[in-house]
Every structure is written in structure tokens, then in C-alpha cells.
CSV table of C-alpha atoms in Angstrom, one decimal:
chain,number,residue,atom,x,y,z
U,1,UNK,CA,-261.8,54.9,86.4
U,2,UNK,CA,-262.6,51.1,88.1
U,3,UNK,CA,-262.8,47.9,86.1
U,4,UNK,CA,-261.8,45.0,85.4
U,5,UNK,CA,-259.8,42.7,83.2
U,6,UNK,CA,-259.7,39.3,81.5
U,7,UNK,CA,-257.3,36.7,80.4
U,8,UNK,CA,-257.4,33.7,78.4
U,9,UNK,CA,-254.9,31.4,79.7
U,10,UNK,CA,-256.3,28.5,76.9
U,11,UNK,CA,-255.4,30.0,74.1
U,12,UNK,CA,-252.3,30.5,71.7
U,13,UNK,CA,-252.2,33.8,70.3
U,14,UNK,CA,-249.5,34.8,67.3
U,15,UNK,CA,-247.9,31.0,67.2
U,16,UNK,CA,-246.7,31.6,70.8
U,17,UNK,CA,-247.6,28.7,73.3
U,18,UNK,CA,-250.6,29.3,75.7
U,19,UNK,CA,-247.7,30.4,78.3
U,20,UNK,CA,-246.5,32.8,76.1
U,21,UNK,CA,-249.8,33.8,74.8
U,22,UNK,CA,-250.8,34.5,78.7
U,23,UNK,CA,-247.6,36.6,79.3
U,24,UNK,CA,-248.2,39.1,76.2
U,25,UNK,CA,-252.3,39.1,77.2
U,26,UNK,CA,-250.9,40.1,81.0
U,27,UNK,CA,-248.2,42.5,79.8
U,28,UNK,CA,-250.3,44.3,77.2
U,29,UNK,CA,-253.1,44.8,79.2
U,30,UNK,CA,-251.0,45.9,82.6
U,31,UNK,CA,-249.0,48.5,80.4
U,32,UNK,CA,-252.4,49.9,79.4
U,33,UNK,CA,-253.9,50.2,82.8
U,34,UNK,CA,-251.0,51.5,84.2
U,35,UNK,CA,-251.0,54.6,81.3
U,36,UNK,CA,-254.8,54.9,81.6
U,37,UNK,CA,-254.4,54.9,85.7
U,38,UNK,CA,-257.7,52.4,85.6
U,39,UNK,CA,-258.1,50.9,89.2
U,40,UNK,CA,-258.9,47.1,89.1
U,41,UNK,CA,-261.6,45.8,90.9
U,42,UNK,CA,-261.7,42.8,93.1
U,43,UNK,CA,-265.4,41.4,93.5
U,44,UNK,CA,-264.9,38.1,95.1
U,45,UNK,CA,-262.2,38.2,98.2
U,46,UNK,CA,-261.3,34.8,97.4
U,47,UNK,CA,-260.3,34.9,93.8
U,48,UNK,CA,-256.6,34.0,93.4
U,49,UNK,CA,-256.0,36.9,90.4
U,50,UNK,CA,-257.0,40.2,89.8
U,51,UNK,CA,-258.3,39.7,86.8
U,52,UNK,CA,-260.8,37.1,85.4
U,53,UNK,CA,-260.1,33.8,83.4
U,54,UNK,CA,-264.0,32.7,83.2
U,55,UNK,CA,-266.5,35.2,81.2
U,56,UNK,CA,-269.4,33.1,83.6
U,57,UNK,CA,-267.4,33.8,87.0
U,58,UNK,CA,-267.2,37.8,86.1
U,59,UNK,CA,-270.8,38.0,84.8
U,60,UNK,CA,-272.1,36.0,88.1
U,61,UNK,CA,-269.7,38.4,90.1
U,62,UNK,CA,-271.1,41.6,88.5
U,63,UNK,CA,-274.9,40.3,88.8
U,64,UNK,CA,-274.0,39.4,92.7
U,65,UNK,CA,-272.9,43.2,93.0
U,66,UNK,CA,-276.1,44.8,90.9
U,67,UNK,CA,-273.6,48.0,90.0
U,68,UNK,CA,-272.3,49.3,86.7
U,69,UNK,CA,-268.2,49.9,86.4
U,70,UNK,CA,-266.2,51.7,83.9
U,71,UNK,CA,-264.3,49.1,81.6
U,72,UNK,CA,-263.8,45.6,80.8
U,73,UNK,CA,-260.5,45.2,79.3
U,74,UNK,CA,-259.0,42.4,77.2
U,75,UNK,CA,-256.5,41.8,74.6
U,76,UNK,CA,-258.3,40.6,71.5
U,77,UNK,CA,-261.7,39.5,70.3
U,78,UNK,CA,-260.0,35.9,70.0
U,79,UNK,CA,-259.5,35.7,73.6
U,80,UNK,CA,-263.5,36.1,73.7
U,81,UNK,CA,-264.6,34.4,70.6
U,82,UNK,CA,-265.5,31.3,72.1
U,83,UNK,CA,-267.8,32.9,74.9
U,84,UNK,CA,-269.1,35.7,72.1
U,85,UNK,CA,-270.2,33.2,69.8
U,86,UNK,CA,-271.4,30.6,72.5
U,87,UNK,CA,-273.6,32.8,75.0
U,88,UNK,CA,-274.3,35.6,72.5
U,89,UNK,CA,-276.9,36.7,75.6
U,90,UNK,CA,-274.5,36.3,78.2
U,91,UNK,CA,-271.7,38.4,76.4
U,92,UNK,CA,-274.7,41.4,76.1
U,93,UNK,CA,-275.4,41.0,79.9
U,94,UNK,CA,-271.8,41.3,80.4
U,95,UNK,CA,-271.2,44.4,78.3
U,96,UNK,CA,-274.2,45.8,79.8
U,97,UNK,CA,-272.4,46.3,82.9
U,98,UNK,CA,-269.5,48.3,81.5
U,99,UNK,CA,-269.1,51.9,79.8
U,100,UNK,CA,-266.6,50.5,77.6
U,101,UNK,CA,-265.2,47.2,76.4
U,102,UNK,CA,-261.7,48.0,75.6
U,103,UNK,CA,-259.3,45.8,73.6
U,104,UNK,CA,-255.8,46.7,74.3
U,105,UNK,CA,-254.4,44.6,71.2
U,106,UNK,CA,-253.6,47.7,69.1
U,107,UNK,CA,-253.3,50.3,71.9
U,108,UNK,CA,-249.8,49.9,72.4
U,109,UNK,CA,-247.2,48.4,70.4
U,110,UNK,CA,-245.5,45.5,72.5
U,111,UNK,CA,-242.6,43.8,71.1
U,112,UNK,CA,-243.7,40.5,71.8
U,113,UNK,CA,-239.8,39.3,72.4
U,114,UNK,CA,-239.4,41.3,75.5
U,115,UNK,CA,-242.6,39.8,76.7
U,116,UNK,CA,-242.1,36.2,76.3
């Protein structure tokens, strides 16, 4: 399975600070791909991560490659609210490119102390 994942590095998620918040998003979402055995894509050679901070940057990535992938992963639907309720268009183009949109919140239980 190939796809991709996303991160919101401007958000604070469970009271943590946006650091902390990044760290569990990271951890949660690496422990799952690892389980599932998912191989992460990289579009654009000179992106710094392998995974995506900017909804815009992935959807402009995925309409430069015209292909369908497996998954889009994230954490929560608050790590995408802003962009969901925003470009309610865009975020249908985006999952248009995906067989599923998987939110790894509730997947697996991570004590969020031996994250931060």
C-alpha cells in the first residue's frame, strides 16, 4: 500500500503546545504505518519531510502526478478542519485521489507521556 501523510505543526491538540501536539501527530501516525506496512510516497524531490504540512502543496503535488494512491493519513479531523471547512472543493479533489482517508487518532492507543 503507497501514500501519504499529513501533519499540522499549527495546532495544539489535547492542551499540549504545538511542539508537543506535532510529536504525538508524528508518533501516532509512524506507529500506524509501520503496523499497516504503508510505503510513503515522496512526490516532490525537494520537499524537506516525508509527509505534508500544506493540504494546497499535496493537492498541487497529486494533480502534477495525474495518479490515484492508496491512503492519506492523518491524526484527527482537527488537524484538517481549517482546510475542510475553507476549500470544501479542494478537500473533495484531495480525497478524490485516495482509496481511503484514514485518521489514526483512535487506531492505536498512545500514551501521550511517552510521546511528549
Amino acid at each position: 500500500m503507497k501514500g501519504f501523510y499529513f501533519i499540522n505543526d499549527r495546532i495544539s491538540l489535547n492542551g499540549l503546545s504545538m511542539d508537543e501536539s506535532k510529536r504525538l501527530q508524528e508518533h501516532s501516525i509512524k506507529n500506524y504505518i509501520q503496523q499497516q506496512k504503508i510505503e510513503i510516497v515522496t512526490l516532490n524531490p525537494y520537499q524537506i519531510n516525508d509527509f505534508y504540512t500544506i493540504p494546497h502543496a499535496l493537492l498541487y503535488d497529486l494533480k502534477k502526478e495525474k495518479q490515484a494512491f492508496d491512503c492519506l493519513i492523518y491524526y484527527s479531523t482537527l488537524v484538517l478542519e481549517d482546510f475542510i471547512y475553507s476549500y470544501p472543493a479542494k478537500w473533495l479533489i484531495l480525497k478524490s485521489y485516495f482509496t481511503d482517508i484514514i485518521q489514526v487518532e483512535n487506531q492505536n492507543d498512545v500514551n501521550i507521556q511517552n510521546v511528549i
